mmCIF file of C-alpha atoms in Angstrom:
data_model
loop_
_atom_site.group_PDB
_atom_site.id
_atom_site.type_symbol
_atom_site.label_atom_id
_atom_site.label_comp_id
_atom_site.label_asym_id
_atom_site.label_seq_id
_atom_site.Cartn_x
_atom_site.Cartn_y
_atom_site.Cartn_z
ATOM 1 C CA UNK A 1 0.000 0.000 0.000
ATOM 2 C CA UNK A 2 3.151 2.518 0.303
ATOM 3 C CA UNK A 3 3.118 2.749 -3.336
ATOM 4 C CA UNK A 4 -0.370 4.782 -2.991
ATOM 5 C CA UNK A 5 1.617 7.900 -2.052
ATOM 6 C CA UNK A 6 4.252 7.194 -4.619
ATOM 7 C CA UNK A 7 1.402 7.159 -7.742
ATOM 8 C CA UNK A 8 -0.157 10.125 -5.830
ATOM 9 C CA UNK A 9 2.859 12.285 -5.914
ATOM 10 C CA UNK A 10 3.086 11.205 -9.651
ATOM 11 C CA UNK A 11 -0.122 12.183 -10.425
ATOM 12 C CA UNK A 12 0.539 15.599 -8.509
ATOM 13 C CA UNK A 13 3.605 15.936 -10.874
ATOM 14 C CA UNK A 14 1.214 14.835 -14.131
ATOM 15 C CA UNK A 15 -1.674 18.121 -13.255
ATOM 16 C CA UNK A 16 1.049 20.480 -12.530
ATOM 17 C CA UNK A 17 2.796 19.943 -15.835
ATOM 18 C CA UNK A 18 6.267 18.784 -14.081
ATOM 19 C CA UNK A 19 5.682 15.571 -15.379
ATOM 20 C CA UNK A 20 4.138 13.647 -18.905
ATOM 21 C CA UNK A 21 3.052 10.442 -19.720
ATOM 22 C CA UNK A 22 5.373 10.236 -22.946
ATOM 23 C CA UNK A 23 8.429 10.683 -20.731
ATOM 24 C CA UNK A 24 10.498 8.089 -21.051
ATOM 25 C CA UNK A 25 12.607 6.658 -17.703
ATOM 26 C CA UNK A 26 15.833 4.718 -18.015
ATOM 27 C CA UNK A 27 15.439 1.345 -15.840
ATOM 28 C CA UNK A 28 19.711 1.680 -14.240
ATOM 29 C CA UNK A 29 20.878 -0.341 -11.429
ATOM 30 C CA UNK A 30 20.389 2.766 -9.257
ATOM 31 C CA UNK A 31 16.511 1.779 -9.634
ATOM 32 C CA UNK A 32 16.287 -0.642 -7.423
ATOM 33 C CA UNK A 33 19.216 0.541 -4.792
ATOM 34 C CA UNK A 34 18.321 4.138 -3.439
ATOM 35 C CA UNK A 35 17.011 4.804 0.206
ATOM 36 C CA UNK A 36 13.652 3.077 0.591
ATOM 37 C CA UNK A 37 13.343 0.918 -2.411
ATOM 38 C CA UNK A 38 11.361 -2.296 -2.882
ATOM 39 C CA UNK A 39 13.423 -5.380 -3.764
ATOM 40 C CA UNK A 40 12.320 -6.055 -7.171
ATOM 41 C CA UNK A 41 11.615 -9.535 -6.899
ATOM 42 C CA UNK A 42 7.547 -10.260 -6.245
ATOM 43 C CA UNK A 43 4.732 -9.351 -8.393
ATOM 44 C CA UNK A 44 4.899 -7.330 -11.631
ATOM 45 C CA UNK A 45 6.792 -8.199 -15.152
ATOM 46 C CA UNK A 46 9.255 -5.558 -15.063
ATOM 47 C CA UNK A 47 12.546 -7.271 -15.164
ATOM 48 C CA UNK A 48 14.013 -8.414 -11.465
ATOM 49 C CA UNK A 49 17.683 -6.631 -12.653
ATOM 50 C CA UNK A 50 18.221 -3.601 -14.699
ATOM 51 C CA UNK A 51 18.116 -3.481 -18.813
ATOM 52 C CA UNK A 52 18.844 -0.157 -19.694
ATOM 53 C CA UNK A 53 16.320 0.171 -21.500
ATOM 54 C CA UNK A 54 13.463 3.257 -21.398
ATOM 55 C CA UNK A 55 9.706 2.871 -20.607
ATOM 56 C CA UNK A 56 6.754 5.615 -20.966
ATOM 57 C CA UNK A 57 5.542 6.861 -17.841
ATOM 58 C CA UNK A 58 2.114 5.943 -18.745
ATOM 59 C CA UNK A 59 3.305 2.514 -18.957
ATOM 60 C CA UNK A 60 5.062 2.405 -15.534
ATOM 61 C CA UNK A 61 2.374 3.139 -13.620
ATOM 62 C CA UNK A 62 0.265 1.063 -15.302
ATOM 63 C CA UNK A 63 2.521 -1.879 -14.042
ATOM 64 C CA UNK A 64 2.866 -0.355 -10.712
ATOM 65 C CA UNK A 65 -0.938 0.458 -10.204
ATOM 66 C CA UNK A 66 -2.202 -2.844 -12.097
ATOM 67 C CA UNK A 67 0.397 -5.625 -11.210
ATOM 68 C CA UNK A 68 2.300 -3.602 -8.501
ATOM 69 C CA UNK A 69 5.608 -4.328 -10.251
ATOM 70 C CA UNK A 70 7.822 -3.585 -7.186
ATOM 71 C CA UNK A 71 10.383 -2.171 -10.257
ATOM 72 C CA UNK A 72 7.712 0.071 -11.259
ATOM 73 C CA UNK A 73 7.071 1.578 -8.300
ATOM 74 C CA UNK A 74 11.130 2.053 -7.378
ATOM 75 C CA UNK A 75 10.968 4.145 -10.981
ATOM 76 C CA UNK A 76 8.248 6.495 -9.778
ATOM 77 C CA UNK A 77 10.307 6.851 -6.672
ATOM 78 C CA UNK A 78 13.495 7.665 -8.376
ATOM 79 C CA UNK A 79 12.212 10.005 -11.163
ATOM 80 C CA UNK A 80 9.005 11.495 -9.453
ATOM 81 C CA UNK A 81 9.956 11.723 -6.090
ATOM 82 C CA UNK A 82 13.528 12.177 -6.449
ATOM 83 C CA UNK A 83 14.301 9.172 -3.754
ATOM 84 C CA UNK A 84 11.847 10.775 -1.684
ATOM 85 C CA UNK A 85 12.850 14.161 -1.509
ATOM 86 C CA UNK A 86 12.096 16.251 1.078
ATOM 87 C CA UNK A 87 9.025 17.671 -0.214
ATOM 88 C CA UNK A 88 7.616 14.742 -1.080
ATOM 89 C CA UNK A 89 7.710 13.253 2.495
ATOM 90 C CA UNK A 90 6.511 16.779 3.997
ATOM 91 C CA UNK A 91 3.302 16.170 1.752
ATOM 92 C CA UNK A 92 2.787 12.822 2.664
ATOM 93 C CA UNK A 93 3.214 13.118 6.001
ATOM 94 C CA UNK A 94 0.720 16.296 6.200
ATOM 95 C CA UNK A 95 -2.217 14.312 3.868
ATOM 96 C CA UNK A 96 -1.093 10.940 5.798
ATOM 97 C CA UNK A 97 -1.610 12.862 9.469
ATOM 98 C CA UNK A 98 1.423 11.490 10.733
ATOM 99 C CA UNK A 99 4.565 10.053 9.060
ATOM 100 C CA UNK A 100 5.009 7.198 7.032
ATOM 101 C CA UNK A 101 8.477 6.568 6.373
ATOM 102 C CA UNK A 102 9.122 5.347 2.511
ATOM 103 C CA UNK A 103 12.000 2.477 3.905
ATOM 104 C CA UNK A 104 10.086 1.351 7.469
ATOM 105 C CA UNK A 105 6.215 1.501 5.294
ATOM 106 C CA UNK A 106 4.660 1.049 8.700
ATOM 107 C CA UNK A 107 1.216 2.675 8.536
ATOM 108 C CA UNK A 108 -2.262 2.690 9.844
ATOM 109 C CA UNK A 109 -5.314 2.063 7.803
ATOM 110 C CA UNK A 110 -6.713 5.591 8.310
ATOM 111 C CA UNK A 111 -3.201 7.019 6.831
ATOM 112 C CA UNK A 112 -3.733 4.805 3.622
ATOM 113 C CA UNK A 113 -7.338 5.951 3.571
ATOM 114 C CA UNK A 114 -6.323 9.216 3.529
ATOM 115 C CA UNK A 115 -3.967 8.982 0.728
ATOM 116 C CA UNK A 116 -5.906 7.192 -1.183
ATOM 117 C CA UNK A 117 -8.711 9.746 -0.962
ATOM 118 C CA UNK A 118 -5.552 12.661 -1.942
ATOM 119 C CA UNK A 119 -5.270 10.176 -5.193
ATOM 120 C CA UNK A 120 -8.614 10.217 -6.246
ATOM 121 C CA UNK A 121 -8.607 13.843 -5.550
ATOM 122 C CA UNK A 122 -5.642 13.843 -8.214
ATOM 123 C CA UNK A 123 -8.225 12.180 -10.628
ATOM 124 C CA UNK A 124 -5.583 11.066 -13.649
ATOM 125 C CA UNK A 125 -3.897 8.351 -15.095
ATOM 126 C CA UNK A 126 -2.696 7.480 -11.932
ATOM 127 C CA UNK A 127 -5.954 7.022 -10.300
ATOM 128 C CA UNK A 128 -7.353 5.420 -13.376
ATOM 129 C CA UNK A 129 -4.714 2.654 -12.925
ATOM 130 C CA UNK A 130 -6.369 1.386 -10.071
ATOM 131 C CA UNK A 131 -9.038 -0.092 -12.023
ATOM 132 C CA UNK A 132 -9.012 -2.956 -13.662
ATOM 133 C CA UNK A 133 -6.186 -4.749 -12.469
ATOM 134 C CA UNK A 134 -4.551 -8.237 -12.035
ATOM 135 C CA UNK A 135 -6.413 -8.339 -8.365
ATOM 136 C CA UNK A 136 -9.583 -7.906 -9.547
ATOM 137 C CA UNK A 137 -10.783 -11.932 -8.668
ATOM 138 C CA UNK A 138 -9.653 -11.102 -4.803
ATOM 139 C CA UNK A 139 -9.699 -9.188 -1.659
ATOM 140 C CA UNK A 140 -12.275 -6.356 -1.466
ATOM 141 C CA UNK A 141 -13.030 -6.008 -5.356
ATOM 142 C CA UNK A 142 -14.014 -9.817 -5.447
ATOM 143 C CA UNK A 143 -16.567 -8.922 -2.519
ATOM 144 C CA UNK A 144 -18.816 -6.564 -4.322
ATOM 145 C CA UNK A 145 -20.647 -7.060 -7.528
ATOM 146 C CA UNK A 146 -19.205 -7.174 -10.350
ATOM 147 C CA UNK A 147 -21.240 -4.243 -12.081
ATOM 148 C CA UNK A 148 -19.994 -2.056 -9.215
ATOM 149 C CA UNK A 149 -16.928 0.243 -10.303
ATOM 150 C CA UNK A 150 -13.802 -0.474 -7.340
ATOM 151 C CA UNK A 151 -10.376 1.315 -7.562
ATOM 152 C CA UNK A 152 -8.003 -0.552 -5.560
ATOM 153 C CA UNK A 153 -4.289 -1.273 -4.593
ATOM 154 C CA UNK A 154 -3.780 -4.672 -2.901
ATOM 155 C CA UNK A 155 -0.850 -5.412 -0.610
ATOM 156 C CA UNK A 156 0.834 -8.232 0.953
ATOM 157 C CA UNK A 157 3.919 -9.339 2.371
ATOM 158 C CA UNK A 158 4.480 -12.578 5.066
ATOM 159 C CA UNK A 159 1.605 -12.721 6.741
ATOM 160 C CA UNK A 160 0.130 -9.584 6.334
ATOM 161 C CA UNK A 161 -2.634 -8.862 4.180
ATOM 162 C CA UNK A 162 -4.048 -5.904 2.407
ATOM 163 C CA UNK A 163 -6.369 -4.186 0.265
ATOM 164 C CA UNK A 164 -7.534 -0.262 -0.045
ATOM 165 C CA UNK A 165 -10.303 0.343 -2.056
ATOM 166 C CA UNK A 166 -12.980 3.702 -3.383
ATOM 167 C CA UNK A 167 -16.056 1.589 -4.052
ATOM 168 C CA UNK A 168 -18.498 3.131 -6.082
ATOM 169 C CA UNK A 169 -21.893 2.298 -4.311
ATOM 170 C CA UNK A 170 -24.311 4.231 -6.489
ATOM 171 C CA UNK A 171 -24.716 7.491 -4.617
ATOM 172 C CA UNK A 172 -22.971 6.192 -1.666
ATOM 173 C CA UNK A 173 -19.439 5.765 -2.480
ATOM 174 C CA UNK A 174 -16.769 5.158 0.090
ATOM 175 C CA UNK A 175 -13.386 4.377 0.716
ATOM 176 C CA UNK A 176 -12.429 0.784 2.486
ATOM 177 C CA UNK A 177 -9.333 -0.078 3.606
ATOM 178 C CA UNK A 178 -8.318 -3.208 5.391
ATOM 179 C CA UNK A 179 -5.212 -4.713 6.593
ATOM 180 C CA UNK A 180 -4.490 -7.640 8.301
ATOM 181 C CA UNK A 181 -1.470 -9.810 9.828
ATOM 182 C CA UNK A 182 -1.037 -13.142 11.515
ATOM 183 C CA UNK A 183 -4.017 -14.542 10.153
ATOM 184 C CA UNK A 184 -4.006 -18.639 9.611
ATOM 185 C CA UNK A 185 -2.742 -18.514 6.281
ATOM 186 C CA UNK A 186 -2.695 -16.402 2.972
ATOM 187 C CA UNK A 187 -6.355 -18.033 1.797
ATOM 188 C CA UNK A 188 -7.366 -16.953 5.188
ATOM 189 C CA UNK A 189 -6.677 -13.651 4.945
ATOM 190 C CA UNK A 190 -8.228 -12.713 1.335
ATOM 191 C CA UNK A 191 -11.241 -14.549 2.080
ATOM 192 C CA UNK A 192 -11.526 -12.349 5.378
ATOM 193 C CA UNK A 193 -11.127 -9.391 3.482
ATOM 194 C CA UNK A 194 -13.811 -10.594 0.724
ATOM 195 C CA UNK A 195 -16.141 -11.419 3.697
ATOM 196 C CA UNK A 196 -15.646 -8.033 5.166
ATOM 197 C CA UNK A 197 -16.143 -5.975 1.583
ATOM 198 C CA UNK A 198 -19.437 -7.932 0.838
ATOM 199 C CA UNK A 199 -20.980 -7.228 4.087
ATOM 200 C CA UNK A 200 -19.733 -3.727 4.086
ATOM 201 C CA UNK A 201 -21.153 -3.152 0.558
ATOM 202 C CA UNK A 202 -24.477 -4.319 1.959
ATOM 203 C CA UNK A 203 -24.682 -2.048 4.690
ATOM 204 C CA UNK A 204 -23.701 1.210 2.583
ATOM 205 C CA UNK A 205 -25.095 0.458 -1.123
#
């Protein structure tokens, strides 16, 4: 879920004209070896070690938002947020209400809620990356109907589980985010989280 603020401060770059979807970033070793990177390996089909070679912007957060390629997001963080500059951890920590540190990730579902809402407040292609994705059969999507419109960013690691979600409830939308850890098992957890969307979705469509 730390790769919410990452897409948001994107998108921020995007409607301020710092930033276009055409631009092309250079995938170095440095990529995946600054200050608060992911270790490439996990999901996404970016490749694990560096091949020179350029993608689009558009097309990086696309793999971030839609497969969260761990590569992907460590490109946003090295061209967009400069490593995490300064500024950009200011502004996440102000939105967040308290700070989230880009190496530690340790955060509360409220702070993810926030930024998530700061996102969809960004509108973009960044926000529009959230739907439709690889996740779309689990978690809090797979818990609401299927003609029902969900932007959402899973998340997982060990035994933790998570998913953040805007659901689009007719005139009721709302935000969900849920996060687990030490649950029985992986299947455990997801099913939890489905459980808890459907009956959620029930009480607020």
């Amino acid at each position: 879920l730390s790769k919410i603020p990452i897409l948001y401060w994107t998108q921020k770059r995007l409607n301020e004209g710092l930033a276009s979807l055409d631009d092309k970033l250079l995938y170095t070793p440095a990529i995946n070896t600054f200050y608060g990177s992911y270790k490439p390996e996990g999901t996404g089909n970016l490749p694990k070690t560096a091949d020179n070679k350029y993608y689009s912007l558009q097309d990086v957060i696309n793999r971030t938002a839609k497969l969260s390629d761990n590569v992907g997001s460590n490109m946003l963080a090295y061209y967009e947020t400069q490593e995490f500059n300064p500024n950009y951890q200011k502004e996440i920590n102000r939105i967040a209400g308290q700070e989230w540190n880009p190496k530690e990730r340790n955060a509360s579902a409220q702070m993810v809620g926030r930024m998530l809402e700061a996102l969809y407040n960004e509108g973009g292609a960044s926000f529009n990356a959230l739907f439709d994705t690889s996740f779309d059969d689990v978690k809090i999507r797979a818990g609401v109907p299927k003609n029902i419109s969900v932007a959402h960013k899973i998340g997982g690691a060990d035994t933790d589980n998570h998913d953040a979600a805007i659901v689009f409830a007719g005139e009721h939308p709302y935000i969900l985010c849920v996060m687990s850890e030490n649950l029985k098992d992986a299947a455990t957890a997801r099913q939890t989280i489905v459980n808890l969307s459907g009956d959620i979705y029930e009480s607020m469509k």
